[in-house]
Coordinates of C-alpha atoms in Angstrom, one line a residue:
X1 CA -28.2 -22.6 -0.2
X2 CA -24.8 -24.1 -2.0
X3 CA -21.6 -22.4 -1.6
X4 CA -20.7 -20.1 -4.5
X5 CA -18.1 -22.9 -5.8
X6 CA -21.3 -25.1 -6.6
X7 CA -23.5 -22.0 -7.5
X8 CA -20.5 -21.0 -10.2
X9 CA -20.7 -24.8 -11.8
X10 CA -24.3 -24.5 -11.9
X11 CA -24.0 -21.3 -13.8
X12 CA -21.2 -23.2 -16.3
X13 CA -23.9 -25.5 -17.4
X14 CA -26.6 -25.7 -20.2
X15 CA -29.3 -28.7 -21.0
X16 CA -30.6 -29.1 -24.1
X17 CA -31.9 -30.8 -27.6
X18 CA -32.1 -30.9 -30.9
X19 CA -35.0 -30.6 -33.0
X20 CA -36.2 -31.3 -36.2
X21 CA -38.0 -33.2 -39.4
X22 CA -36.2 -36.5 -40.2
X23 CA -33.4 -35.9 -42.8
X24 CA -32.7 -32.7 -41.6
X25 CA -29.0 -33.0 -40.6
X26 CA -29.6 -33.5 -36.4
X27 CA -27.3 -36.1 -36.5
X28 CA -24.8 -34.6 -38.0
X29 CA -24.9 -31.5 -36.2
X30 CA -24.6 -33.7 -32.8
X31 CA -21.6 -35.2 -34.3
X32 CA -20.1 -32.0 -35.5
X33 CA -20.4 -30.6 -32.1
X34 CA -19.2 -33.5 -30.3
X35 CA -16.0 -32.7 -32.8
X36 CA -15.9 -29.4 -31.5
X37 CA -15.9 -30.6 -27.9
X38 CA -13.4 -33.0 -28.3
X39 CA -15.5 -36.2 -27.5
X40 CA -14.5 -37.9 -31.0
X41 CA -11.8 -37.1 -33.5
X42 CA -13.4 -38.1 -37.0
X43 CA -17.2 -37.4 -37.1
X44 CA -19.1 -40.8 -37.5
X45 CA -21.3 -41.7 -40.3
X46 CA -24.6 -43.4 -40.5
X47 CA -24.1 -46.8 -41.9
X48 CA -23.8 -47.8 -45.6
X49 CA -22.3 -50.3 -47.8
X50 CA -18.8 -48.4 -47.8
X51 CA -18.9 -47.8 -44.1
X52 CA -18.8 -49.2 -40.5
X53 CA -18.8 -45.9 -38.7
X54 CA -21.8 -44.5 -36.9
X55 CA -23.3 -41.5 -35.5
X56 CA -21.5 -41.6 -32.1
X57 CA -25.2 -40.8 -30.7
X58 CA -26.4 -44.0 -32.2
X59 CA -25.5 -46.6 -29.8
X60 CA -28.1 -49.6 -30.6
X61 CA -28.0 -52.4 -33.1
X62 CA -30.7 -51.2 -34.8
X63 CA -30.2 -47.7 -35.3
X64 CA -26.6 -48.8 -36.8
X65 CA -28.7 -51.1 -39.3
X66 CA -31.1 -48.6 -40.2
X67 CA -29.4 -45.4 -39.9
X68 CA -31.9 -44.1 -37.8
X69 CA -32.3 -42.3 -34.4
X70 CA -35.0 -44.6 -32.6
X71 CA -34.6 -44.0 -29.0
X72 CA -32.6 -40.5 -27.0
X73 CA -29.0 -40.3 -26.4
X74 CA -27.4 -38.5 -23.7
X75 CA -23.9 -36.6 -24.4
X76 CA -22.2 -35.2 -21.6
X77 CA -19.1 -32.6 -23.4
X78 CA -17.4 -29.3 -22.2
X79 CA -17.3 -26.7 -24.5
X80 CA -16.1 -23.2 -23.8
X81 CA -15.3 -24.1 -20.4
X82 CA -18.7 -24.9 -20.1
X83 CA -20.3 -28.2 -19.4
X84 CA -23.1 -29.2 -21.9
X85 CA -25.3 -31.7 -21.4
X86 CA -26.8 -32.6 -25.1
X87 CA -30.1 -34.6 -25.5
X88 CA -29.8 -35.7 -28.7
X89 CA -34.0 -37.0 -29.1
X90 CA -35.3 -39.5 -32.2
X91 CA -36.4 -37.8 -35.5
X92 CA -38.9 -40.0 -36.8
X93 CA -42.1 -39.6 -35.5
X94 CA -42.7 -43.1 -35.0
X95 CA -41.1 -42.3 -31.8
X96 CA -42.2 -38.6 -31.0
X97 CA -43.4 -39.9 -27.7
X98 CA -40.0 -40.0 -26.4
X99 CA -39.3 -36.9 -27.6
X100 CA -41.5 -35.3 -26.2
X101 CA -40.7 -36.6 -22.9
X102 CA -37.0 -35.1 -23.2
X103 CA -38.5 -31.8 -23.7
X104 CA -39.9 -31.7 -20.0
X105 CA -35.8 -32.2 -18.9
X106 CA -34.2 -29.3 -21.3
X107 CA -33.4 -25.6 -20.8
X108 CA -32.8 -25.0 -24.5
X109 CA -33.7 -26.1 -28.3
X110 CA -31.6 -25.9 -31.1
X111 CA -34.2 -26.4 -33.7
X112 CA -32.4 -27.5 -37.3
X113 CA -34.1 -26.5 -40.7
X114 CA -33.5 -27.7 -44.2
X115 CA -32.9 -25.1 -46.1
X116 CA -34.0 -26.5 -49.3
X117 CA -37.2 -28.1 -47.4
X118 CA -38.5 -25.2 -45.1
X119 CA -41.0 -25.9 -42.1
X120 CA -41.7 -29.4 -42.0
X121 CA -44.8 -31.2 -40.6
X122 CA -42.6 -33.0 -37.8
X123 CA -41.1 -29.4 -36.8
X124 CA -44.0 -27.9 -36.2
X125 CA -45.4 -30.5 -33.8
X126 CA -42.5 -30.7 -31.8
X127 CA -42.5 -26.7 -31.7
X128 CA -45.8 -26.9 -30.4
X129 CA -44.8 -29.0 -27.2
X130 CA -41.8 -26.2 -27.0
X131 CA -43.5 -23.5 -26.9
X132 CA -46.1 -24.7 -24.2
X133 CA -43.3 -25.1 -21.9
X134 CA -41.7 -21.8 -23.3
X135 CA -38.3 -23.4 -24.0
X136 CA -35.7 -21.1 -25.7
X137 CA -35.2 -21.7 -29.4
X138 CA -31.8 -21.2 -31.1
X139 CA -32.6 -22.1 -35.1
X140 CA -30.0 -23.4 -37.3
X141 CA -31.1 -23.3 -41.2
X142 CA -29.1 -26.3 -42.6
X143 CA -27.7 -27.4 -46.4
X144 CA -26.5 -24.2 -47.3
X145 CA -24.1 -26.4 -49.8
X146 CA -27.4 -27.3 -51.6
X147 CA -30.3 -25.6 -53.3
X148 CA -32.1 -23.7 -51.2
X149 CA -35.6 -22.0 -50.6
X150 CA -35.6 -18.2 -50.5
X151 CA -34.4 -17.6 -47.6
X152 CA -36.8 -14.4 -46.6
X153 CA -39.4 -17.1 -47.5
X154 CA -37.9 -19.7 -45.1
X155 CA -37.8 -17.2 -41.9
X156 CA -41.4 -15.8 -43.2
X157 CA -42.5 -19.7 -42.9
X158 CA -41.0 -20.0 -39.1
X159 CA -42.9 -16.9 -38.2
X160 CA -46.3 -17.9 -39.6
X161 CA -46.3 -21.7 -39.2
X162 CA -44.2 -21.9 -35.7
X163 CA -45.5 -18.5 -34.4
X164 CA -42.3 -17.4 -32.8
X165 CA -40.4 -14.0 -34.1
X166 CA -36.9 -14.1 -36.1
X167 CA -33.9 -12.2 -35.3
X168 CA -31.2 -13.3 -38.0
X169 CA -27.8 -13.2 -36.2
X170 CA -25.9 -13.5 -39.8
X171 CA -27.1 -14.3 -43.2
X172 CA -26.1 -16.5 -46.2
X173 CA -24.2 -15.1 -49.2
X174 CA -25.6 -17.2 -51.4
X175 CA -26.4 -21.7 -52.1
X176 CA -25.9 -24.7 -53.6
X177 CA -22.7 -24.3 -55.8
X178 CA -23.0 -20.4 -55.4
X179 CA -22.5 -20.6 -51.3
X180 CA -19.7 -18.2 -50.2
X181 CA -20.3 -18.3 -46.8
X182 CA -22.2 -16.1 -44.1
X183 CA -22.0 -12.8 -42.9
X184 CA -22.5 -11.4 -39.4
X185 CA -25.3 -8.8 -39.2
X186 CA -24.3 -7.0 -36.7
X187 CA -21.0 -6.6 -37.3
X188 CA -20.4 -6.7 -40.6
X189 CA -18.0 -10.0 -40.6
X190 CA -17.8 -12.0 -43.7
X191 CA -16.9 -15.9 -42.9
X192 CA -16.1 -17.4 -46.4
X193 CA -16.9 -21.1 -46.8
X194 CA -13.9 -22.6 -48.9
X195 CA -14.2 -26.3 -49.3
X196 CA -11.4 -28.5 -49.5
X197 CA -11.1 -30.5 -52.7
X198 CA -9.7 -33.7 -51.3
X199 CA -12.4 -36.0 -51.3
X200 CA -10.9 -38.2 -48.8
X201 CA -10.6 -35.7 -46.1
X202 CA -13.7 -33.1 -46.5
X203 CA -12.6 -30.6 -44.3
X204 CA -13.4 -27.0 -44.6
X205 CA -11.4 -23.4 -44.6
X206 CA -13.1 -20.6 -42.8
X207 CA -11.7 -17.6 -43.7
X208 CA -13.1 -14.1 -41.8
X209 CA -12.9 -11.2 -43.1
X210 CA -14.7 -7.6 -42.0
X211 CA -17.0 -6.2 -44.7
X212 CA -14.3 -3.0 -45.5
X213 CA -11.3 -5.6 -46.2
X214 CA -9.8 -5.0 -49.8
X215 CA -9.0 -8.8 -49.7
X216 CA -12.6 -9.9 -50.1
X217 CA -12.0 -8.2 -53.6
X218 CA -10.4 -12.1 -54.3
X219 CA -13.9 -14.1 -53.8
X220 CA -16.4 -11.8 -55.0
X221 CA -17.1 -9.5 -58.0
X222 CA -17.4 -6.0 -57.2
X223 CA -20.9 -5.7 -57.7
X224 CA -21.3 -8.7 -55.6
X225 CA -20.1 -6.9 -52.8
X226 CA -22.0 -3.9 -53.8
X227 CA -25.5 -6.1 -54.0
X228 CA -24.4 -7.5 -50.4
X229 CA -24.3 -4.3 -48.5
X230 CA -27.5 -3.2 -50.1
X231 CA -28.9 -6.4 -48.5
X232 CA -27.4 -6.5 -45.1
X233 CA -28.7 -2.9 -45.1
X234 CA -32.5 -4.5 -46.2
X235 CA -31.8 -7.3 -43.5
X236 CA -31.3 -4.8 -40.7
X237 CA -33.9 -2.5 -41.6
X238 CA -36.9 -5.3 -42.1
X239 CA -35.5 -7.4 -38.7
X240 CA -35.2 -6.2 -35.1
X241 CA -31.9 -6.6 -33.0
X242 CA -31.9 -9.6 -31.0
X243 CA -33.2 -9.1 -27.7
X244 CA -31.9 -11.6 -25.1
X245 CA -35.0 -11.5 -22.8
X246 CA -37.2 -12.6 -25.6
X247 CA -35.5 -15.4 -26.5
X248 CA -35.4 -16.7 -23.2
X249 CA -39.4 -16.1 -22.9
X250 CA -39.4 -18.3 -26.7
X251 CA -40.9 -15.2 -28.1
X252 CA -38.3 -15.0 -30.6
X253 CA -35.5 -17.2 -32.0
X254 CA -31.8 -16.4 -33.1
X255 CA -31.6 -17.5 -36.7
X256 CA -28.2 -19.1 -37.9
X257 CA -27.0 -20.4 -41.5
X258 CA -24.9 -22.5 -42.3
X259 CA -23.4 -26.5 -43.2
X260 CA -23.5 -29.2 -40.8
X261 CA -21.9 -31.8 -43.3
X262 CA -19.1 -29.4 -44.0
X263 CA -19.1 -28.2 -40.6
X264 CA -19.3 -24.7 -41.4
X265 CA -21.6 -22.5 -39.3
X266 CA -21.5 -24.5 -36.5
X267 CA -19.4 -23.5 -33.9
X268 CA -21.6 -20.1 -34.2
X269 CA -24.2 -22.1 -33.1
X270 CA -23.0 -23.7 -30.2
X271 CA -21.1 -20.6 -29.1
X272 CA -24.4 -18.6 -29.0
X273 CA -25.9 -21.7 -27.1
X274 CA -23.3 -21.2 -24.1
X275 CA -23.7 -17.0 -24.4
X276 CA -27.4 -17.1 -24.5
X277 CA -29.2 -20.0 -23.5
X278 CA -30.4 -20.3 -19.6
X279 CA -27.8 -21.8 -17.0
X280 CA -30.8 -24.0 -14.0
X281 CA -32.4 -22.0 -12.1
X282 CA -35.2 -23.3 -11.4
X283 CA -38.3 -26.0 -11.9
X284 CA -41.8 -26.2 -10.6
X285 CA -43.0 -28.9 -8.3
X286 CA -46.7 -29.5 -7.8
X287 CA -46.5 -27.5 -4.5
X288 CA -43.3 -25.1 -4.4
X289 CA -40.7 -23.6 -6.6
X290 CA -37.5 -25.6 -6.5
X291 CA -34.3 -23.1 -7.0
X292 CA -31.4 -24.8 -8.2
X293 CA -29.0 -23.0 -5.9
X294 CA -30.8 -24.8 -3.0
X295 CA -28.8 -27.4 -0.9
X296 CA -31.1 -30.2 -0.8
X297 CA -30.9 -32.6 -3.9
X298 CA -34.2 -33.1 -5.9
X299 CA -34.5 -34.4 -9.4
X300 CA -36.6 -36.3 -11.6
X301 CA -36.8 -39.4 -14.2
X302 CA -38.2 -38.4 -17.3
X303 CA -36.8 -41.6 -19.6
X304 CA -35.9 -45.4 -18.6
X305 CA -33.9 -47.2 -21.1
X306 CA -33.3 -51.1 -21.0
X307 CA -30.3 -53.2 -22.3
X308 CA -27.4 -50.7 -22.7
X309 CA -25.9 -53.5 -21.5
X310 CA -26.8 -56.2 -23.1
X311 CA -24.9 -59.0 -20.9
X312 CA -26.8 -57.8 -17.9
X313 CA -30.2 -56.6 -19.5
X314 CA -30.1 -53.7 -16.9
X315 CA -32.5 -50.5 -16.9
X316 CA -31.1 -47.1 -16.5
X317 CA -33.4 -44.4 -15.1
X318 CA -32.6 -41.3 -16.4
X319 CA -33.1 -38.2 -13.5
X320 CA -32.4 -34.7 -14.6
X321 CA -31.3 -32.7 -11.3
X322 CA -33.1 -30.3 -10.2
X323 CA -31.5 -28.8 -7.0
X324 CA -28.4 -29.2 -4.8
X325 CA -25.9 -31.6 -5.9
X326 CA -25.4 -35.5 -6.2
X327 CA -22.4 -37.2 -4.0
X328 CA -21.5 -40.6 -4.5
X329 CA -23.0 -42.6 -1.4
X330 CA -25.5 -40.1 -0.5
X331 CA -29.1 -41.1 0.9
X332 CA -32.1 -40.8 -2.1
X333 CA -35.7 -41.0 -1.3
X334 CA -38.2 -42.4 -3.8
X335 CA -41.2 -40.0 -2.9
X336 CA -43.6 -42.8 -5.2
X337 CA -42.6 -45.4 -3.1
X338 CA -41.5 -43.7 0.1
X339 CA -38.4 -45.9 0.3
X340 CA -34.8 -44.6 0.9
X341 CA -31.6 -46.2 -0.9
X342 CA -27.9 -45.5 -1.2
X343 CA -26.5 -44.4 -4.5
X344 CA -23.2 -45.7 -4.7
X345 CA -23.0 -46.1 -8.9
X346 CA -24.7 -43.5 -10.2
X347 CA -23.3 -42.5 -14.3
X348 CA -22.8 -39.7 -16.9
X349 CA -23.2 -41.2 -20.8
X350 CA -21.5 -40.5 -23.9
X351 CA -24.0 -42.4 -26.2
X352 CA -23.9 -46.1 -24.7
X353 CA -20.7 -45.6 -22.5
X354 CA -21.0 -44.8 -19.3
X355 CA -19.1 -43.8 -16.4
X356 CA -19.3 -44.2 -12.9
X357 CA -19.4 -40.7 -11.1
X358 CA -18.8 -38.7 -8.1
X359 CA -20.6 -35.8 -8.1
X360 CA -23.4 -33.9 -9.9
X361 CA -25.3 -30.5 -10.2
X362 CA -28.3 -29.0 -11.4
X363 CA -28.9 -29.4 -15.0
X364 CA -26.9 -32.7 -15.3
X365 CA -28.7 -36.1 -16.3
X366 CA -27.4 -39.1 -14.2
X367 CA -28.5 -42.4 -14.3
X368 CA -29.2 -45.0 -11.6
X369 CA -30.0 -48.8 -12.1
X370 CA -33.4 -49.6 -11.8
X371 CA -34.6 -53.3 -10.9
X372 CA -38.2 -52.6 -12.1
X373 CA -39.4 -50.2 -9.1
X374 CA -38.7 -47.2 -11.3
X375 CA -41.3 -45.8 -13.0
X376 CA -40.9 -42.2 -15.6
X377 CA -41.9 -39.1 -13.8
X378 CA -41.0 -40.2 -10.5
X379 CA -39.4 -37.3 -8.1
X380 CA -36.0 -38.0 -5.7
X381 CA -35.3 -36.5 -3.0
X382 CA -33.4 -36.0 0.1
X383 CA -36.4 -36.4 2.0
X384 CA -38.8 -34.0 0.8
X385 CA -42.5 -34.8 -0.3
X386 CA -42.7 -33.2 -3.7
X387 CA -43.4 -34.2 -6.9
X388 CA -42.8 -32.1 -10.6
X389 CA -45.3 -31.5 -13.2
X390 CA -46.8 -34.5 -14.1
X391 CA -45.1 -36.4 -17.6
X392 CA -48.2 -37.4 -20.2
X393 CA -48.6 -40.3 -21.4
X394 CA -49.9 -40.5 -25.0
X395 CA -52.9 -43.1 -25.8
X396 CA -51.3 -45.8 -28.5
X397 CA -53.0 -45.6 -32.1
X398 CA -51.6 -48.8 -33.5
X399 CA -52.0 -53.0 -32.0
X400 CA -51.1 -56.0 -32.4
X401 CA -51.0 -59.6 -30.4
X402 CA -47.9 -60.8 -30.1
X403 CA -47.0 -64.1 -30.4
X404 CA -44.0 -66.8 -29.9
X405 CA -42.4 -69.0 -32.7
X406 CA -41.4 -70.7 -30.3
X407 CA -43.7 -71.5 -27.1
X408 CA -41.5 -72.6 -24.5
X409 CA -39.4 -68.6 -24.3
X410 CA -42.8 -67.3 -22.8
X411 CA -41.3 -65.8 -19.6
X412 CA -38.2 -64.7 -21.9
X413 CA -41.2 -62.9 -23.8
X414 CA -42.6 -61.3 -20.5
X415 CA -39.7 -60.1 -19.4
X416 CA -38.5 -58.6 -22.7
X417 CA -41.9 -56.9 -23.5
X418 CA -42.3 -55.6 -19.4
X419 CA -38.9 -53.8 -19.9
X420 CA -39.3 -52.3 -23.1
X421 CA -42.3 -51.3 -21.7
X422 CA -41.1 -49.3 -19.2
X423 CA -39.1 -47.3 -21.5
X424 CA -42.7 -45.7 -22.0
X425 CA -42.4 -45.7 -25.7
X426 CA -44.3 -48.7 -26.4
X427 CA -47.4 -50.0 -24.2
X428 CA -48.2 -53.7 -23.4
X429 CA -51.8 -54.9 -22.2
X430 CA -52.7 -58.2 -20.8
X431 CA -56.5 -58.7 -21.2
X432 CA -58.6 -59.7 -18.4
X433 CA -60.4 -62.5 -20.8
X434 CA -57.2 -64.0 -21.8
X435 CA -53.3 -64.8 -21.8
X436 CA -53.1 -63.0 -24.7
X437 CA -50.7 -60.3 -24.9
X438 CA -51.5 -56.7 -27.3
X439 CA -48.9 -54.7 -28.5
X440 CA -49.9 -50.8 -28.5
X441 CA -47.7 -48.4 -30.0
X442 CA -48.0 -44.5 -31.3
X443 CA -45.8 -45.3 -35.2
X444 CA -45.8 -48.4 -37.7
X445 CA -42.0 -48.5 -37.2
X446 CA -42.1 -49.5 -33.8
X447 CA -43.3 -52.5 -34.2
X448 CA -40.5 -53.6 -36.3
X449 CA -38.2 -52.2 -33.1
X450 CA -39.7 -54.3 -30.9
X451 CA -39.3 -57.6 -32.9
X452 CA -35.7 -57.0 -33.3
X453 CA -34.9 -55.9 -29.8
X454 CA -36.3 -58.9 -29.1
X455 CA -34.6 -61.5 -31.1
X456 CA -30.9 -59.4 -30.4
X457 CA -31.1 -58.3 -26.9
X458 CA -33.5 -61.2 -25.2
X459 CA -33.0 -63.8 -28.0
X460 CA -36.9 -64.3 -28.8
X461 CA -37.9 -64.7 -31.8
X462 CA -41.9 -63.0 -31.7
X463 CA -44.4 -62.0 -34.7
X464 CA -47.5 -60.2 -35.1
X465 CA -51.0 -61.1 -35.3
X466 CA -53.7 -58.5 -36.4
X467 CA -56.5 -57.5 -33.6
X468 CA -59.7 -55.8 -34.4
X469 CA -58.6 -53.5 -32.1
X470 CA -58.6 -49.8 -33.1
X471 CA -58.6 -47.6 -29.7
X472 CA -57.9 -47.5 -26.4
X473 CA -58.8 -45.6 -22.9
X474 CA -57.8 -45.7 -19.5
X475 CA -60.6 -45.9 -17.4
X476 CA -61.4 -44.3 -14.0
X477 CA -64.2 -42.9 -11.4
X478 CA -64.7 -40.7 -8.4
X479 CA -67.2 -43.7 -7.6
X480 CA -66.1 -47.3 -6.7
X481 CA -69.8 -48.9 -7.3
X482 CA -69.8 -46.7 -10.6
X483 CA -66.5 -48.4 -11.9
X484 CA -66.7 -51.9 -10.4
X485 CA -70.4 -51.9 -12.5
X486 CA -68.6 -50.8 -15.8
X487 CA -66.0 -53.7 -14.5
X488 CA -68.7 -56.4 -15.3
X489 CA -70.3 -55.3 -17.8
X490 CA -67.4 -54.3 -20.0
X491 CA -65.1 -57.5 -18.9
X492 CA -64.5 -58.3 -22.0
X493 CA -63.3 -54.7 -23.5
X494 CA -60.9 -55.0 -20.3
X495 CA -57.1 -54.9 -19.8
X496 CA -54.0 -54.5 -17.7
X497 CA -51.7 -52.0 -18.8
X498 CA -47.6 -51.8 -18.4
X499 CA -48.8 -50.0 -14.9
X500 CA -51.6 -52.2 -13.6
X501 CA -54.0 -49.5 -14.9
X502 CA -57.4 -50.3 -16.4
X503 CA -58.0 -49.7 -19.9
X504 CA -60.9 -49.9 -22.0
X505 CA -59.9 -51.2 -25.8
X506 CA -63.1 -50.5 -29.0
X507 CA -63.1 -51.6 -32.0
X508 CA -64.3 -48.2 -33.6
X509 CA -64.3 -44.4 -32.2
X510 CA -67.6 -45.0 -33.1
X511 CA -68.3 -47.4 -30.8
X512 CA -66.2 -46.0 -27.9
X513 CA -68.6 -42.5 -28.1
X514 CA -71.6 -45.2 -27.5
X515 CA -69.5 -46.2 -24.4
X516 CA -68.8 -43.1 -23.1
X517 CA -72.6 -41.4 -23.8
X518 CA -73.9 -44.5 -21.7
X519 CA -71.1 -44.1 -18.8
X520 CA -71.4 -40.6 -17.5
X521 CA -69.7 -40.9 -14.3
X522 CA -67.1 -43.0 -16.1
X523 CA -63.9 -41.0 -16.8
X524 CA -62.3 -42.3 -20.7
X525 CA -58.7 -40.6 -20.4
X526 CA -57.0 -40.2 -23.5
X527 CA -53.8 -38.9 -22.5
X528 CA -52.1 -40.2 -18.6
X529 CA -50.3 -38.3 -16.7
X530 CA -47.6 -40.2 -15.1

């Protein structure tokens, strides 16, 4: 077991993501709370005509040009005297595969809602992968400033469409131009949201006041005040009191209210995310429980990202640690591969900085270079065979043959497309009939990250050609004559994947039923585990 020095860091540290639709403020939130832990000074903003800042959690080329969060950030920051390791995940579901990925590495969700929106289609899928893993779920109701939905309506659509119970921990007085602020259920504590009028420095005011103070007699009508008790006392009668031991089960979620552009409501947030959310303790492996608090180092990679530094075109494997604790120069074993290494360089991130690092604990994401030998869901250790719950691996829906405009960058091409694919978010295939090579992906938009990764980090300039291609399965048996038969008689339906795993590509779901009604001891997989 650690000593309690190590056991008291573990306990100072919380791992976790933000969820939500597209356009619901996550990016702003992450810079917001990045202000509040001193990482930055002026929040960033996404890219416009008027500007050249970014969100501080958008690090590559083409997220500054788009404004968009395609790929997942990691943010190291202390707040509280606590260390917080922040996954800040892609909204657009053109990349929900990566997402969902980062899940399998958190301890906590802040889940952000537009208030004027409600439950979103995107939310509710990405609550669904939540709650089968039962993460804790903080909820943060967003654009308070702005015209808003009901809010009993809101909370009503969390409970039916999200199935998870909510406890409101304060409530808004009011939205749009009529937003005062919020007030604390429990105890009666008024925050008033005063904006500042000068347009070049939008800061805000927060004044707090208890319920009883004469003073609030300046901001609100006395009926106002009147109609506000009478709904606090509705609030509290119609919601249960928050119990702790249900939120960490993710039966029930602490609702906040609030402004992330204005930065009001915020630090509520994140301060109930240090109180409440779970410090490590401990992850299942395929054979044993792995405690934290043990002194043994084990961890896992559950993303690979290539090019965050683009004069080297190096990979980063992301490991979230498990148990004991990471020292610079100490022994890992690669249980995949069964081969030991030194880790000499191993780094925290704040967005695409990094920083070389001597030490480590549970709950922490590090990253080590990888030369290709990496794979996502591979387990380190100190020596021990284990290995966690397998990651899945979503079948693509979308392809396309890539081709070169110009012919002779065709290993530049290989090497581009082989790296990206690692990252796990998009798939390449190599066809046994052919040199061709197919482009699989799980959103439209993808496609158009690929092309100009390609031309700015590997300086190859690729297009798209359509394939009749419209699904794919990897392909497997529990007999070697069975599947070396399907082998020849399928050849042409044949390719390679990213992994050197077998796939079987159809033109129709139609079709692929035929396929799979004629194959019986054939097994058609439509999600990998990896």
């Amino acid at each position: 077991m650690l000593n309690q020095n190590s056991i008291l860091k573990i306990k100072k540290r919380r791992t976790f993501a933000i969820i939500s639709h597209p356009d619901s403020g996550k990016t702003t939130i992450t810079e917001k709370f990045l202000l509040l832990g001193k990482v930055i000074h002026e929040a960033g903003t996404i890219k416009s005509r008027k500007s050249k800042k970014y969100a501080k959690s958008d690090w590559m080329e083409i997220e500054k040009k788009r404004g968009i969060s395609v790929t997942t950030s990691i943010i190291k920051f202390v707040y509280l005297k606590h260390h917080l390791n922040l996954l800040d995940t892609p909204g657009h579901e053109d990349f929900s595969e990566d997402t969902y990925r980062v899940l399998t590495a958190v301890d906590c969700c802040i889940m952000v809602i537009d208030a004027s929106k409600s439950v979103e289609k995107r939310t509710i899928k990405l609550m669904k992968v939540a709650r089968l893993r039962k993460i804790p779920i903080i909820t943060f109701i967003n654009k308070l400033d702005r015209d808003s939905h009901d809010f009993f309506k809101i909370l009503d659509d969390i409970e039916n469409k999200l199935k998870i119970i909510c406890i409101p921990i304060n409530w808004p007085i009011g939205s749009g131009r009529n937003f005062k602020g919020v007030i604390s259920i429990d105890k009666k504590k008024v925050s008033l949201y005063i904006k500042n009028t000068l347009k070049e420095n939008n800061k805000l005011t927060e004044f707090i006041f208890y319920l009883k103070n004469k003073t609030l007699n300046k901001y609100f009508k006395k009926n106002e005040i009147f109609n506000l008790k009478e709904e606090l006392d509705l609030i509290k009668s119609y919601y249960t009191k928050f119990n702790k031991k249900n939120f960490l089960k993710g039966i029930e979620t602490p609702i906040f209210f609030g402004s992330a552009l204005s930065n009001f409501g915020i630090d509520h947030v994140l301060k109930s995310l240090v109180d409440w959310a779970p410090y490590p303790k401990y992850r299942y492996s395929l054979t044993r429980k792995i405690k934290s608090i043990e002194k043994t180092f084990s961890g896992f990679v559950f993303k690979i990202q290539a090019n965050m530094n683009l004069k080297h075109h190096d990979r980063i494997a992301f490991i979230r640690i498990v148990s004991g604790k990471y020292k610079k120069g100490m022994k890992f074993y690669h249980v995949r591969t069964k081969t030991k290494s030194i880790i000499n360089n191993a780094v925290n991130f704040i967005a695409g900085k990094r920083f070389l690092i001597d030490n480590a604990y549970p709950g922490d994401i590090i990253g080590i270079y990888s030369k290709g030998n990496i794979k996502i869901g591979d387990t380190y250790t100190e020596g021990e065979n284990i290995s966690f719950s397998e990651i899945p691996k979503f079948s693509p829906e979308l392809f396309r043959l890539v081709y070169l405009k110009d012919s002779f960058k065709q290993k530049k091409l290989l090497r581009g497309l082989n790296q990206l694919s690692e990252e796990g978010v998009v798939y390449l295939f190599k066809p046994f009939l052919n040199n061709s090579l197919i482009l699989g992906v799980i959103g439209r938009l993808q496609f158009d990250v690929v092309l100009e990764r390609l031309n700015f980090e590997y300086k190859v300039l690729a297009n798209y050609k359509k394939t009749n291609i419209s699904c794919i399965r990897w392909i497997s048996s529990n007999n070697k004559k069975f599947l070396e038969k399907f082998k020849k008689e399928n050849f042409s339906s044949l390719a390679y994947d990213n992994n050197n795993e077998i796939v079987y590509f159809s033109t129709s779901i139609f079709k692929l039923n035929i396929i799979i009604s004629k194959y019986k001891n054939i097994i058609f997989s439509k999600i990998k585990q990896i």
